[in-house]
CSV table of C-alpha atoms in Angstrom, one decimal:
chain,number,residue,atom,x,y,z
U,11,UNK,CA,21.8,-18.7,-3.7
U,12,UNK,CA,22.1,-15.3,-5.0
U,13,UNK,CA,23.6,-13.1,-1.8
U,14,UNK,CA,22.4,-9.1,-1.2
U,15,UNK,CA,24.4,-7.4,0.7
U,16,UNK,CA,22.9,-3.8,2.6
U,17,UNK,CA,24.6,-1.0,2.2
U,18,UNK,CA,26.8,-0.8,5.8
U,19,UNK,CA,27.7,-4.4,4.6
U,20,UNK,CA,29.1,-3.3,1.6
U,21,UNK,CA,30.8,0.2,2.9
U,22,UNK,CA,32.5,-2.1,5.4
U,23,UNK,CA,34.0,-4.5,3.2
U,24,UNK,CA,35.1,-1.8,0.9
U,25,UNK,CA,36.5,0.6,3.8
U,26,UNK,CA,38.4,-3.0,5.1
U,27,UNK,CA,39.6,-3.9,1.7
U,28,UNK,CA,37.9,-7.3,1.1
U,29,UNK,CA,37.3,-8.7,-2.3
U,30,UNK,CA,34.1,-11.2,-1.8
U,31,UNK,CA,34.6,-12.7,-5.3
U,32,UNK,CA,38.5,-13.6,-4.4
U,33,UNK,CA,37.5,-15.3,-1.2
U,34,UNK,CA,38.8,-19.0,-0.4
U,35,UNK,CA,35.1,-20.2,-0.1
U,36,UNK,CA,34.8,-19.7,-4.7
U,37,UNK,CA,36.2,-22.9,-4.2
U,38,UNK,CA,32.9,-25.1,-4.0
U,39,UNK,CA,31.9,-23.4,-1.3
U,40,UNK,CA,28.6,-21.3,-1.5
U,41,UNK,CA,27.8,-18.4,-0.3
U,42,UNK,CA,25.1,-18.2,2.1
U,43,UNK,CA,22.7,-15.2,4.0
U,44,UNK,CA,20.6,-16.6,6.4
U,45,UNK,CA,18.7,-15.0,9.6
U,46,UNK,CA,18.7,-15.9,13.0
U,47,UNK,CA,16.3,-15.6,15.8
U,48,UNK,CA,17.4,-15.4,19.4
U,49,UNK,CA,14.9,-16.6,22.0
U,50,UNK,CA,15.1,-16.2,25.6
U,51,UNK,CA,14.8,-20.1,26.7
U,52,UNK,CA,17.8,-20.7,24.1
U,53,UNK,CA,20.6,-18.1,26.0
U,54,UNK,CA,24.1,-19.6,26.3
U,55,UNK,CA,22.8,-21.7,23.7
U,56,UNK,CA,26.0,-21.3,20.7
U,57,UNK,CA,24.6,-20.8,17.1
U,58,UNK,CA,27.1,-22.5,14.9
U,59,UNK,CA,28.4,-20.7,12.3
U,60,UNK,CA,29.9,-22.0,9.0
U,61,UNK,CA,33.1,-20.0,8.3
U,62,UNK,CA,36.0,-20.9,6.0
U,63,UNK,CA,39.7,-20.2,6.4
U,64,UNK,CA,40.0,-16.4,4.7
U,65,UNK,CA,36.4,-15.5,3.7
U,66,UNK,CA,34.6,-13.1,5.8
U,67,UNK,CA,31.7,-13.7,7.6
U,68,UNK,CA,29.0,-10.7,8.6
U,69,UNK,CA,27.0,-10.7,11.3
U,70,UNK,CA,24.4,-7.8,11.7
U,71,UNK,CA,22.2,-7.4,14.6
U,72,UNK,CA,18.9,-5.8,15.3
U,73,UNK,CA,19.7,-4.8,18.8
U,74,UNK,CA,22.9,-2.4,20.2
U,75,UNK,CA,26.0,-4.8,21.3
U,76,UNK,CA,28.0,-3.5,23.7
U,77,UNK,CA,31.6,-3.4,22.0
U,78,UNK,CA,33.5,-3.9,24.9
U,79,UNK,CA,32.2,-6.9,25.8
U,80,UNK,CA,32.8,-8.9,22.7
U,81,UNK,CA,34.9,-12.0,23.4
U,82,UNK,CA,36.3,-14.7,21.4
U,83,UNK,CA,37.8,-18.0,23.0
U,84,UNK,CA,41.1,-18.7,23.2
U,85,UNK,CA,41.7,-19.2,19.4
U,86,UNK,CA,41.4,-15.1,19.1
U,87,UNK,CA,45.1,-15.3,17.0
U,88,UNK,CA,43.5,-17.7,14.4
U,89,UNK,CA,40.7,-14.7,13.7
U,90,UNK,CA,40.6,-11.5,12.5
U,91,UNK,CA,37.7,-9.6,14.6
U,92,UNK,CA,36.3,-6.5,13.6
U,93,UNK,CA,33.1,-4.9,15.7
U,94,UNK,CA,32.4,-2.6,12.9
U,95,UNK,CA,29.7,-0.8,14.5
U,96,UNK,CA,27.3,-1.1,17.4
U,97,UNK,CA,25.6,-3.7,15.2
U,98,UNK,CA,27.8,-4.8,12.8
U,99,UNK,CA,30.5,-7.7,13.6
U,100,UNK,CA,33.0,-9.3,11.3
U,101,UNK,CA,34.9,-12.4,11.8
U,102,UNK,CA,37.4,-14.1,9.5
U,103,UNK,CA,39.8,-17.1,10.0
U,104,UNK,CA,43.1,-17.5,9.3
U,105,UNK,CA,42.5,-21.1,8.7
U,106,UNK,CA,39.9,-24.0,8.8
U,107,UNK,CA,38.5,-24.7,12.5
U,108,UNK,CA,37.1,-28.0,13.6
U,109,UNK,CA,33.9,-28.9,15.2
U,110,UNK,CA,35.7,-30.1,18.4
U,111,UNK,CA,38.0,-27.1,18.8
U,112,UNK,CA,35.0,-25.7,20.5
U,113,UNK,CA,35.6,-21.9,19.7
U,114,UNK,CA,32.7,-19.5,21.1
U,115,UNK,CA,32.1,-15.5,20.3
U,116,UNK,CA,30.3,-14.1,22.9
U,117,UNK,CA,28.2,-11.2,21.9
U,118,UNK,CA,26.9,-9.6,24.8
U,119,UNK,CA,23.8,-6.7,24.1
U,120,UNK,CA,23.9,-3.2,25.5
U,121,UNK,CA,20.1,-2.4,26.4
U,122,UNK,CA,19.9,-4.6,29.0
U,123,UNK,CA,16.8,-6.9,27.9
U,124,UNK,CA,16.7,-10.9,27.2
U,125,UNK,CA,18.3,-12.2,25.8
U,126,UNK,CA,21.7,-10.9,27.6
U,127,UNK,CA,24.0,-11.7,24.7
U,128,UNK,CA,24.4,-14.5,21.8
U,129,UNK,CA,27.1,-17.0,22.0
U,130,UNK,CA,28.1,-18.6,18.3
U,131,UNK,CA,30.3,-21.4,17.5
U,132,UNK,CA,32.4,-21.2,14.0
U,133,UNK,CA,33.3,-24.1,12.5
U,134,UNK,CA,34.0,-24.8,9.0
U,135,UNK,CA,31.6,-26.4,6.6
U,136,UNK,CA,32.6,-28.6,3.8
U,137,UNK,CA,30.0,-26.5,1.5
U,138,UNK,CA,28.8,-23.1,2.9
U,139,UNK,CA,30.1,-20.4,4.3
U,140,UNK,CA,28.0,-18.1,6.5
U,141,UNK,CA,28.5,-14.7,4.5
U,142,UNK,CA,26.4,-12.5,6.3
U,143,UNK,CA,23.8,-13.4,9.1
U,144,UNK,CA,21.0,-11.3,10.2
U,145,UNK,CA,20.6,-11.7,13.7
U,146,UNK,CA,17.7,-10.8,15.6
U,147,UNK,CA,15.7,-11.1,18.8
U,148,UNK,CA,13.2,-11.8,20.8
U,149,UNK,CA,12.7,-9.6,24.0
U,150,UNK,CA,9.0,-11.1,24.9
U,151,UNK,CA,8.1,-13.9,26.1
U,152,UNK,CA,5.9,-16.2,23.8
U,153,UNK,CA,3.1,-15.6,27.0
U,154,UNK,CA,3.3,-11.8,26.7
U,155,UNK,CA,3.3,-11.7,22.6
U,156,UNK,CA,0.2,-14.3,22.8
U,157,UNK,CA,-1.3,-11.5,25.0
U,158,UNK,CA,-0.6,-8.3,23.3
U,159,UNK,CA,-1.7,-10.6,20.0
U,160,UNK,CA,-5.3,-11.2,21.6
U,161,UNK,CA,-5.6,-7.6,22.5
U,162,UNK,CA,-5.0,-6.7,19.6
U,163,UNK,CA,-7.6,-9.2,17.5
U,164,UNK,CA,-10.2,-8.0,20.2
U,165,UNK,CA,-9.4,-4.4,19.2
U,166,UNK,CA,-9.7,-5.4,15.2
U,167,UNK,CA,-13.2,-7.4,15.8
U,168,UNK,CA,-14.6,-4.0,17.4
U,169,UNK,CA,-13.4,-2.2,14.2
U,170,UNK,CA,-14.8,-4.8,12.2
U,171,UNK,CA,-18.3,-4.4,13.2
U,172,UNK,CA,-18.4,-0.6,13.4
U,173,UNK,CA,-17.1,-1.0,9.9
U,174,UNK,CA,-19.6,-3.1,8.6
U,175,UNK,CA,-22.4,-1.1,10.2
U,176,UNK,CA,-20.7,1.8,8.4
U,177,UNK,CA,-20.3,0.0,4.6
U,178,UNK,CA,-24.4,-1.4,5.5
U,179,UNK,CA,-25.2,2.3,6.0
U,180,UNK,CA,-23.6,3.7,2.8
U,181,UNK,CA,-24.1,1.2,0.8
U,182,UNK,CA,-27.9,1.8,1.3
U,183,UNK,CA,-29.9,2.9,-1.9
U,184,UNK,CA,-32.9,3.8,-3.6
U,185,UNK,CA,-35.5,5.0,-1.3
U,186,UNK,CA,-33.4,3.6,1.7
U,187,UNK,CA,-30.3,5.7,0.6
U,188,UNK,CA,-32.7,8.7,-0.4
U,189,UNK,CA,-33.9,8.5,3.2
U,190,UNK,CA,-30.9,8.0,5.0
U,191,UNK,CA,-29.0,11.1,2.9
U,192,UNK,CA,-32.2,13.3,3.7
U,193,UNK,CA,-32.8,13.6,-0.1
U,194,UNK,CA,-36.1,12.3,0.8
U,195,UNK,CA,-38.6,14.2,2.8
U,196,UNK,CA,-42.9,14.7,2.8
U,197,UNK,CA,-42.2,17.1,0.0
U,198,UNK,CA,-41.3,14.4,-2.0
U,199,UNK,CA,-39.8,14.2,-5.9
U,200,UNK,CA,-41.8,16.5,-8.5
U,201,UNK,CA,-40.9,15.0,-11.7
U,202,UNK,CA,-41.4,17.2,-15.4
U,203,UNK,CA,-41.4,15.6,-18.6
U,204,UNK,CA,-39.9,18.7,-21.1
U,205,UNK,CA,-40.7,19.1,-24.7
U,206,UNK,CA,-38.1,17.5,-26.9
U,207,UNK,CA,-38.6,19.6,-29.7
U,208,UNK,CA,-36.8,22.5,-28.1
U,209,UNK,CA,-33.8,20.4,-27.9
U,210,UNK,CA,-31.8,21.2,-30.8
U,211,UNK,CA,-28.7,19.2,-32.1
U,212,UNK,CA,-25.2,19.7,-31.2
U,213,UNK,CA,-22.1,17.7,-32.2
U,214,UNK,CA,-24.2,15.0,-33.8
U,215,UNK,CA,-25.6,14.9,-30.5
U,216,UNK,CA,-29.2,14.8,-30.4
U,217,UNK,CA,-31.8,14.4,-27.1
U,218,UNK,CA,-35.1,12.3,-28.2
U,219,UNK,CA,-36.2,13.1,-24.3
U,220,UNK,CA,-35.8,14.9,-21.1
U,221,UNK,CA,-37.0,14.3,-17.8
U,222,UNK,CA,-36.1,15.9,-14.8
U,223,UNK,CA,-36.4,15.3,-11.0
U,224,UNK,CA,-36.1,17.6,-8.1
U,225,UNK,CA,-36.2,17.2,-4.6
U,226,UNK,CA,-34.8,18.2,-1.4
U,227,UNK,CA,-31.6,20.0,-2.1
U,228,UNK,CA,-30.9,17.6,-5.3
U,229,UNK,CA,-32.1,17.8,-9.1
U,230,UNK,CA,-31.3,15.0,-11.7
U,231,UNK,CA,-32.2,15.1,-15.0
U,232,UNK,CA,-32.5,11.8,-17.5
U,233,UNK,CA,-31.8,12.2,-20.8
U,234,UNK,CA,-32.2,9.8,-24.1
U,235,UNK,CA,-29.1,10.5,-26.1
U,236,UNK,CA,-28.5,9.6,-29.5
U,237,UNK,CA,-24.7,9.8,-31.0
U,238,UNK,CA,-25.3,10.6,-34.8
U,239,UNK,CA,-21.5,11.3,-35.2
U,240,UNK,CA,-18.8,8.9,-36.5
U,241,UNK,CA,-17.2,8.2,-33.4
U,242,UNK,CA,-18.5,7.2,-29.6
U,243,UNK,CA,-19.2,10.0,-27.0
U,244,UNK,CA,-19.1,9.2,-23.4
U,245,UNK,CA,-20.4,12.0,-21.2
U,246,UNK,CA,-17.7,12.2,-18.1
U,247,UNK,CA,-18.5,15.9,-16.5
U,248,UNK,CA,-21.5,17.7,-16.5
U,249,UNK,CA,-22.6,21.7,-15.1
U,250,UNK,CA,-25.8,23.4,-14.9
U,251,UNK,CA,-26.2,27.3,-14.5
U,252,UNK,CA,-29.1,29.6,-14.2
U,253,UNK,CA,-29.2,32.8,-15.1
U,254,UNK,CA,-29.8,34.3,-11.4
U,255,UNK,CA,-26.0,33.2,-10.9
U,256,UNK,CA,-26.5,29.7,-9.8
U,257,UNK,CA,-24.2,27.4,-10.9
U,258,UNK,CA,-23.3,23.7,-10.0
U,259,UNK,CA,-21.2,20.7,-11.1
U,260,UNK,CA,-22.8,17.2,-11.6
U,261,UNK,CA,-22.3,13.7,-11.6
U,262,UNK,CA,-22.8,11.5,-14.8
U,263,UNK,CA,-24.3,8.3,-14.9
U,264,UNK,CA,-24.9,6.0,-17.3
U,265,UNK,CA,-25.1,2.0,-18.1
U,266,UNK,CA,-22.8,1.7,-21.1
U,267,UNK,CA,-19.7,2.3,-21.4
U,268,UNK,CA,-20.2,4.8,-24.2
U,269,UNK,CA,-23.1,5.6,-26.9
U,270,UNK,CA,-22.0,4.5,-30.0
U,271,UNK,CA,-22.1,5.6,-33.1
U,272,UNK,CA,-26.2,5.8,-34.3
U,273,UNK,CA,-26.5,4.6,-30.8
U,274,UNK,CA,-29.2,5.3,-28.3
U,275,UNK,CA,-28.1,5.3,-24.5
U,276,UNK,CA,-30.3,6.9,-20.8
U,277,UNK,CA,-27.5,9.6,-19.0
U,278,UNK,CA,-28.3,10.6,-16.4
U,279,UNK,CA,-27.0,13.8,-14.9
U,280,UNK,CA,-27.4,14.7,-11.1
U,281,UNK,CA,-26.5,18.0,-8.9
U,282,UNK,CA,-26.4,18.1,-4.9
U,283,UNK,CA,-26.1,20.9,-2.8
U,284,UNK,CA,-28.1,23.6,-4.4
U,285,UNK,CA,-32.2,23.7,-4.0
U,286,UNK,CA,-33.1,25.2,-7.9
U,287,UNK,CA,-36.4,27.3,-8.0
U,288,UNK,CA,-39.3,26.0,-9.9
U,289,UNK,CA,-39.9,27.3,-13.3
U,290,UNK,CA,-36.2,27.9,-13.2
U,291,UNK,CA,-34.1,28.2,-16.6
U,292,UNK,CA,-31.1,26.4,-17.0
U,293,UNK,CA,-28.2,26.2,-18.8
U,294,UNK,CA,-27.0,22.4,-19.1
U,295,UNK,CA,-23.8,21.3,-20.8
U,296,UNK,CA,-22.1,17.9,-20.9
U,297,UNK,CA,-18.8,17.1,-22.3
U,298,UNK,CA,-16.2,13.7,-22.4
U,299,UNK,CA,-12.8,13.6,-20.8
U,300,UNK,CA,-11.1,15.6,-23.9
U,301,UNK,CA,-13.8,18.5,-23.9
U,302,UNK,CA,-13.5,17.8,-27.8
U,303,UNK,CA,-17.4,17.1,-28.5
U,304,UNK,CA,-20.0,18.9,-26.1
U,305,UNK,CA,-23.7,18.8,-25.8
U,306,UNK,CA,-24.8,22.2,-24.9
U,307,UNK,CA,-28.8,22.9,-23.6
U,308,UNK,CA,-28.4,26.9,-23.6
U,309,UNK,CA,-32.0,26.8,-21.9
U,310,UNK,CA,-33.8,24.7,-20.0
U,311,UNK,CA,-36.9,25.5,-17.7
U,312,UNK,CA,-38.1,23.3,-15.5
């Protein structure tokens, strides 16, 4: 098993002067991190740990200790105890202990909540050694954990539904989503079709045909592009200006991924926000990500 030690592991053993790799336990012993979990129906209940005569064994806790208290047996001159920190204990033996010695190490907890302490038993294992144990615990009962747990699924499942009336709501479109955005009202959509042959080319760029939309606070235009160049154009920004100082950035649509070239692809190009006069001229210019190849309407009434 390939063994991590944390960092306040690792300071320790290097502040105490321990060499892992030279420990007895290279021997065909293997190295082992593990975790423990403390419950409150199991206190006084000794978790056996499997330590080997001169290898250190690391035990790190979730919860304060209260140093004081620590206690080990009556074998105490046969181990070398360190309480590192308020959550850091280490323990090595000075030589192999049996399972009927019956040695304990009391570890009693500082905040005052269950379990009171943790009791463990080291004894030595024929082919692990415990090298660091994470210990941790469990303050709640299984009744209370099971009730905070329900709580919390009823509090999710009222989420859940305001959620989905939410995604229902924007996920609504055409005339639904038209109506529901207020992009829709009795004045309706006048729609224009505008004469091609005012389009001029640009960037082997060329529009076949124009239509445009307007309604209530929105405009989108639909355009028939062909890509006469040598390499595919895909529109990614768009802006339309007027004249009287009106300007506006739009979104780009369109169904392929890219015209190609002596390709033929629908764009469409669409601006919120702004409510554009009738009969109003505009300047309309779509470029790709790089800005490298532009198709620029210099004027466009509508």
């Amino acid at each position: 098993m390939l063994l991590v030690f944390r960092p306040l592991l690792l300071l320790s053993l290097l502040l105490l002067g321990t060499n892992v790799t030279a420990q007895e336990p290279s021997r065909g012993r293997e190295l082992v991190q593990r975790r423990v979990t403390l419950s409150q129906s199991a206190t006084g209940k000794p978790v056996e740990l499997h330590v080997a005569s001169g290898s250190l064994t690391a035990l790190e806790f979730d919860s304060p200790v209260d140093r004081a208290g620590v206690k080990l047996g009556d074998a105490r001159d046969r181990f070398e105890l360190i309480v590192a920190t308020d959550r850091l204990i280490m323990l090595k033996p000075t030589g192999d202990v049996g399972t009927s010695e019956r040695v304990l190490l009391t570890v009693p907890f500082a905040d005052g909540m269950a379990p009171a302490r943790a009791v463990f038993a080291p004894v030595t294992n024929a082919t692990q050694v415990d090298a660091q144990v994470q210990v941790s615990r469990l303050p709640r009962t299984a009744e209370a954990v099971q009730a905070e747990l329900d709580e919390v699924r009823a509090a999710c499942a009222g989420k859940n539904i305001e959620l989905e009336a939410l995604r229902a709501r924007s996920a609504a479109t055409g005339p639904s989503g038209m109506l529901l955005a207020g992009m829709l009202d009795p004045v309706g959509i006048q729609v224009k079709e505008l004469r091609a042959q005012l389009l001029k080319p640009a960037n082997g760029l060329t529009v076949a045909r124009l239509t445009a939309f307007r309604g209530t606070g929105w405009v989108a235009l639909s355009l028939e592009i062909t890509n006469e160049g040598a390499a595919p154009w895909t529109p990614t920004e768009a802006r339309l200006s007027s004249a009287r100082g009106g300007r506006s950035h739009a979104m780009v649509a369109m169904r392929e991924p890219h015209i190609a070239p002596g390709g033929k692809a629908q764009v469409v190009v669409e601006a919120r926000g702004e409510d554009w006069p009738e009969d109003a001229t505009l300047r309309v210019e779509l470029r790709d990500s790089a800005g490298e190849r532009r198709l620029l309407i210099p004027s466009l009434v509508f």
